[in-house]
Amino acid sequence: MSRERARFVSLAPAEEVCFSLQVTCGAELAVCFVEHLVKGNIPYGDDTLALAEALGAAKNTWSTEFGGQRNGSPEIHDMLSDYLYTESPELDMSRVTYHFVRGRNPKKFASTLVNFMGKCYPGEDDLAVARAVLMHLAQGNLRDAIVLMDEIKKQVQSQGVNLPRSDLMQFTNFLLETLQRDALPLFSMLLDRYRQSINRERLFNELLDEIAEKFYGVRRRNSMPGGMFGKIFKMMAGK
């Protein structure tokens, strides 16, 4: 133990000492884990990736249950979203989005989506953008949803990426405008007009039920405890 740490242990309250040492030991253990992978020339593979993701999920659970925000630490979500996008051998944008919407960096999220749009299969780009916006809105976060969409439009222009021109993208833009005013009839009209586009992904209907409740007080059609919405989000989080 260093001299500085020994002095802290001798002077600080016992509870503060225990917490500090737990955090420090946890950080040191994480560093040891990475050093072991490097020094042991451990090959990258599904097993090591699964272990690293399990550690990330455990960090998030800890931050939620012991003094963090209800959805966990935004900083941890930001790190997990970047890790999942850059390191996962089988990219799952739903899981990446799950963590980004619980972080606090919509501009970084926009950069990730624009990057994805430049290499994904046709028809995946507008789904990814709509999913990102709807997940923000289902959290009641209209501000970041607007920032995200504005930033995507800026970045596609500067990077020469084509912004999807589809009915689903039209719906997403109209939805953001509608939610900035008290316009439940217009919201309902949008759902009816773009029902076919919304049905392209099953999750969208669940998210829109949540949005209707958050912004207009409309009771969800699925009143079961936790609902399908909560179950799907748990699956995305890898729980």
CSV table of C-alpha atoms in Angstrom, one decimal:
chain,number,residue,atom,x,y,z
A,1,MET,CA,0.0,0.0,0.0
A,2,SER,CA,1.3,3.5,-0.9
A,3,ARG,CA,2.1,6.1,1.7
A,4,GLU,CA,-0.8,8.3,0.5
A,5,ARG,CA,-3.3,5.4,0.6
A,6,ALA,CA,-2.1,4.4,4.0
A,7,ARG,CA,-2.6,8.0,5.3
A,8,PHE,CA,-6.1,8.1,3.8
A,9,VAL,CA,-7.0,4.8,5.4
A,10,SER,CA,-5.9,6.0,8.8
A,11,LEU,CA,-7.8,9.3,8.7
A,12,ALA,CA,-10.9,8.9,6.6
A,13,PRO,CA,-14.3,7.4,8.0
A,14,ALA,CA,-14.4,3.7,7.7
A,15,GLU,CA,-17.4,3.7,5.2
A,16,GLU,CA,-15.6,6.0,2.9
A,17,VAL,CA,-12.4,4.0,3.1
A,18,CYS,CA,-14.2,0.8,2.2
A,19,PHE,CA,-15.9,2.3,-0.8
A,20,SER,CA,-12.7,3.9,-2.1
A,21,LEU,CA,-10.7,0.7,-1.7
A,22,GLN,CA,-13.5,-1.3,-3.5
A,23,VAL,CA,-13.5,1.1,-6.4
A,24,THR,CA,-9.7,1.2,-6.6
A,25,CYS,CA,-9.4,-2.6,-6.4
A,26,GLY,CA,-12.1,-2.9,-9.1
A,27,ALA,CA,-10.2,-0.6,-11.4
A,28,GLU,CA,-6.9,-2.5,-10.7
A,29,LEU,CA,-8.6,-5.8,-11.4
A,30,ALA,CA,-9.9,-4.5,-14.7
A,31,VAL,CA,-6.4,-3.4,-15.6
A,32,CYS,CA,-5.0,-6.8,-14.6
A,33,PHE,CA,-7.6,-8.4,-16.9
A,34,VAL,CA,-6.5,-6.4,-19.9
A,35,GLU,CA,-2.8,-6.9,-19.1
A,36,HIS,CA,-3.4,-10.7,-18.9
A,37,LEU,CA,-5.0,-10.7,-22.3
A,38,VAL,CA,-2.1,-8.8,-23.8
A,39,LYS,CA,0.8,-10.5,-22.1
A,40,GLY,CA,-0.7,-14.0,-22.5
A,41,ASN,CA,-1.2,-13.3,-26.3
A,42,ILE,CA,-4.9,-14.3,-25.8
A,43,PRO,CA,-6.5,-14.4,-29.2
A,44,TYR,CA,-9.6,-12.3,-29.8
A,45,GLY,CA,-12.6,-14.5,-29.9
A,46,ASP,CA,-16.2,-15.1,-28.8
A,47,ASP,CA,-15.2,-16.3,-25.3
A,48,THR,CA,-13.1,-13.2,-24.4
A,49,LEU,CA,-15.6,-10.9,-26.0
A,50,ALA,CA,-18.4,-12.5,-24.0
A,51,LEU,CA,-16.4,-12.0,-20.8
A,52,ALA,CA,-15.6,-8.4,-21.5
A,53,GLU,CA,-19.3,-7.7,-22.3
A,54,ALA,CA,-20.3,-9.5,-19.0
A,55,LEU,CA,-18.0,-7.1,-17.1
A,56,GLY,CA,-19.6,-4.2,-18.9
A,57,ALA,CA,-23.1,-5.3,-17.9
A,58,ALA,CA,-21.9,-5.8,-14.3
A,59,LYS,CA,-20.5,-2.3,-14.2
A,60,ASN,CA,-23.9,-1.0,-15.3
A,61,THR,CA,-25.8,-3.0,-12.7
A,62,TRP,CA,-23.5,-1.7,-10.0
A,63,SER,CA,-23.9,2.0,-11.1
A,64,THR,CA,-27.7,1.6,-11.1
A,65,GLU,CA,-28.1,-0.1,-7.7
A,66,PHE,CA,-25.5,1.8,-5.7
A,67,GLY,CA,-26.0,5.5,-6.1
A,68,GLY,CA,-26.1,6.0,-9.9
A,69,GLN,CA,-28.9,7.2,-12.0
A,70,ARG,CA,-32.0,5.0,-12.6
A,71,ASN,CA,-30.7,3.8,-16.0
A,72,GLY,CA,-27.1,3.5,-14.8
A,73,SER,CA,-24.1,5.7,-15.3
A,74,PRO,CA,-24.3,7.7,-18.7
A,75,GLU,CA,-20.5,7.5,-18.9
A,76,ILE,CA,-20.6,3.7,-18.7
A,77,HIS,CA,-23.4,3.5,-21.3
A,78,ASP,CA,-21.3,5.8,-23.6
A,79,MET,CA,-18.3,3.5,-23.2
A,80,LEU,CA,-20.4,0.3,-23.8
A,81,SER,CA,-22.0,1.7,-26.9
A,82,ASP,CA,-18.6,2.6,-28.5
A,83,TYR,CA,-17.2,-0.8,-27.5
A,84,LEU,CA,-20.1,-2.7,-28.9
A,85,TYR,CA,-20.0,-0.8,-32.2
A,86,THR,CA,-16.3,-1.1,-32.8
A,87,GLU,CA,-15.5,-4.5,-31.3
A,88,SER,CA,-18.4,-6.8,-31.6
A,89,PRO,CA,-17.9,-9.5,-34.4
A,90,GLU,CA,-21.6,-9.5,-35.1
A,91,LEU,CA,-22.9,-6.0,-34.9
A,92,ASP,CA,-26.2,-5.5,-33.2
A,93,MET,CA,-27.3,-1.9,-33.7
A,94,SER,CA,-30.3,-2.4,-31.4
A,95,ARG,CA,-27.9,-3.0,-28.5
A,96,VAL,CA,-25.6,-0.2,-29.5
A,97,THR,CA,-28.6,2.1,-29.6
A,98,TYR,CA,-29.9,0.9,-26.2
A,99,HIS,CA,-26.7,2.2,-24.6
A,100,PHE,CA,-26.3,5.4,-26.6
A,101,VAL,CA,-29.8,6.6,-25.6
A,102,ARG,CA,-28.8,6.1,-22.0
A,103,GLY,CA,-25.6,8.0,-22.5
A,104,ARG,CA,-25.2,11.7,-22.9
A,105,ASN,CA,-23.4,12.1,-26.3
A,106,PRO,CA,-26.0,12.4,-29.1
A,107,LYS,CA,-23.4,13.9,-31.4
A,108,LYS,CA,-21.2,10.8,-31.0
A,109,PHE,CA,-24.3,8.7,-31.6
A,110,ALA,CA,-24.9,10.6,-34.8
A,111,SER,CA,-21.4,10.0,-36.0
A,112,THR,CA,-21.8,6.3,-35.3
A,113,LEU,CA,-25.1,6.1,-37.2
A,114,VAL,CA,-23.6,8.0,-40.2
A,115,ASN,CA,-20.7,5.6,-40.2
A,116,PHE,CA,-23.2,2.7,-40.1
A,117,MET,CA,-25.2,4.1,-42.9
A,118,GLY,CA,-22.2,4.2,-45.1
A,119,LYS,CA,-21.6,0.4,-44.9
A,120,CYS,CA,-24.9,-1.3,-44.0
A,121,TYR,CA,-27.2,-3.2,-46.3
A,122,PRO,CA,-30.0,-1.3,-48.1
A,123,GLY,CA,-33.0,-0.8,-45.9
A,124,GLU,CA,-31.1,-1.0,-42.7
A,125,ASP,CA,-30.1,2.7,-42.6
A,126,ASP,CA,-33.5,4.3,-42.1
A,127,LEU,CA,-34.4,1.6,-39.6
A,128,ALA,CA,-31.3,2.4,-37.5
A,129,VAL,CA,-32.1,6.2,-37.6
A,130,ALA,CA,-35.8,5.7,-36.7
A,131,ARG,CA,-35.0,3.2,-34.0
A,132,ALA,CA,-32.5,5.7,-32.4
A,133,VAL,CA,-35.0,8.6,-32.5
A,134,LEU,CA,-37.9,6.5,-31.2
A,135,MET,CA,-35.8,5.1,-28.3
A,136,HIS,CA,-34.8,8.6,-27.2
A,137,LEU,CA,-38.5,9.6,-27.3
A,138,ALA,CA,-39.6,6.5,-25.4
A,139,GLN,CA,-37.3,7.8,-22.6
A,140,GLY,CA,-39.1,11.1,-22.8
A,141,ASN,CA,-35.9,12.7,-24.2
A,142,LEU,CA,-37.2,15.0,-27.0
A,143,ARG,CA,-34.2,17.3,-26.8
A,144,ASP,CA,-31.6,14.7,-27.6
A,145,ALA,CA,-33.8,13.1,-30.3
A,146,ILE,CA,-33.9,16.5,-32.0
A,147,VAL,CA,-30.1,17.1,-31.5
A,148,LEU,CA,-29.4,13.6,-32.9
A,149,MET,CA,-31.5,14.1,-36.1
A,150,ASP,CA,-30.1,17.6,-36.7
A,151,GLU,CA,-26.5,16.3,-36.3
A,152,ILE,CA,-27.1,13.4,-38.6
A,153,LYS,CA,-28.3,15.8,-41.3
A,154,LYS,CA,-25.2,17.9,-40.9
A,155,GLN,CA,-22.8,15.0,-41.0
A,156,VAL,CA,-24.3,13.3,-44.0
A,157,GLN,CA,-23.8,16.5,-45.9
A,158,SER,CA,-20.2,17.0,-44.9
A,159,GLN,CA,-19.3,13.3,-45.4
A,160,GLY,CA,-21.1,12.7,-48.7
A,161,VAL,CA,-23.4,10.0,-47.3
A,162,ASN,CA,-26.9,9.8,-48.6
A,163,LEU,CA,-29.6,10.4,-46.1
A,164,PRO,CA,-32.3,7.7,-46.6
A,165,ARG,CA,-35.4,9.0,-48.4
A,166,SER,CA,-38.2,6.7,-47.3
A,167,ASP,CA,-41.6,6.9,-45.8
A,168,LEU,CA,-40.1,5.9,-42.4
A,169,MET,CA,-37.7,8.8,-42.5
A,170,GLN,CA,-40.6,11.1,-43.3
A,171,PHE,CA,-42.6,9.7,-40.4
A,172,THR,CA,-39.6,10.2,-38.1
A,173,ASN,CA,-39.2,13.9,-39.1
A,174,PHE,CA,-42.9,14.6,-38.8
A,175,LEU,CA,-43.0,12.9,-35.4
A,176,LEU,CA,-40.3,15.2,-34.0
A,177,GLU,CA,-42.2,18.2,-35.2
A,178,THR,CA,-45.5,16.9,-33.8
A,179,LEU,CA,-44.1,16.2,-30.3
A,180,GLN,CA,-43.0,19.8,-30.0
A,181,ARG,CA,-46.6,20.9,-29.7
A,182,ASP,CA,-49.8,19.6,-28.0
A,183,ALA,CA,-51.2,17.8,-31.0
A,184,LEU,CA,-52.5,14.4,-30.1
A,185,PRO,CA,-54.9,14.2,-33.1
A,186,LEU,CA,-52.0,14.9,-35.4
A,187,PHE,CA,-49.9,12.2,-33.6
A,188,SER,CA,-52.7,9.7,-34.2
A,189,MET,CA,-53.0,10.7,-37.8
A,190,LEU,CA,-49.3,10.1,-38.3
A,191,LEU,CA,-49.6,6.6,-36.9
A,192,ASP,CA,-52.5,5.7,-39.2
A,193,ARG,CA,-50.8,7.2,-42.3
A,194,TYR,CA,-47.5,5.6,-41.8
A,195,ARG,CA,-48.6,2.3,-40.3
A,196,GLN,CA,-47.0,0.2,-43.0
A,197,SER,CA,-43.6,1.8,-42.4
A,198,ILE,CA,-44.0,1.5,-38.7
A,199,ASN,CA,-44.7,-2.2,-39.0
A,200,ARG,CA,-41.3,-2.8,-40.6
A,201,GLU,CA,-40.0,-3.4,-37.1
A,202,ARG,CA,-42.1,-4.9,-34.3
A,203,LEU,CA,-40.3,-2.8,-31.6
A,204,PHE,CA,-41.6,0.5,-33.2
A,205,ASN,CA,-45.2,-0.1,-32.1
A,206,GLU,CA,-44.1,-0.7,-28.5
A,207,LEU,CA,-41.9,2.4,-28.6
A,208,LEU,CA,-44.8,4.5,-30.0
A,209,ASP,CA,-47.1,3.3,-27.2
A,210,GLU,CA,-44.5,4.4,-24.7
A,211,ILE,CA,-44.2,7.8,-26.5
A,212,ALA,CA,-47.9,8.4,-26.5
A,213,GLU,CA,-48.0,7.8,-22.8
A,214,LYS,CA,-45.0,10.0,-22.1
A,215,PHE,CA,-46.0,13.0,-24.1
A,216,TYR,CA,-49.8,12.8,-24.3
A,217,GLY,CA,-50.9,10.7,-21.3
A,218,VAL,CA,-52.4,8.0,-23.5
A,219,ARG,CA,-52.6,4.7,-21.5
A,220,ARG,CA,-50.6,1.9,-23.0
A,221,ARG,CA,-52.5,-0.9,-24.8
A,222,ASN,CA,-50.2,-3.4,-23.0
A,223,SER,CA,-50.8,-2.9,-19.3
A,224,MET,CA,-49.0,-6.0,-18.2
A,225,PRO,CA,-46.3,-5.4,-15.5
A,226,GLY,CA,-43.1,-4.3,-17.2
A,227,GLY,CA,-44.8,-4.9,-20.6
A,228,MET,CA,-43.1,-6.1,-23.8
A,229,PHE,CA,-41.2,-2.8,-23.9
A,230,GLY,CA,-39.3,-3.5,-20.7
A,231,LYS,CA,-38.6,-7.1,-21.8
A,232,ILE,CA,-37.2,-6.1,-25.1
A,233,PHE,CA,-35.0,-3.4,-23.6
A,234,LYS,CA,-33.7,-6.0,-21.1
A,235,MET,CA,-32.8,-8.3,-24.0
A,236,MET,CA,-31.0,-5.4,-25.7
A,237,ALA,CA,-29.0,-4.8,-22.6
A,238,GLY,CA,-27.9,-8.4,-22.6
A,239,LYS,CA,-29.7,-9.1,-19.3
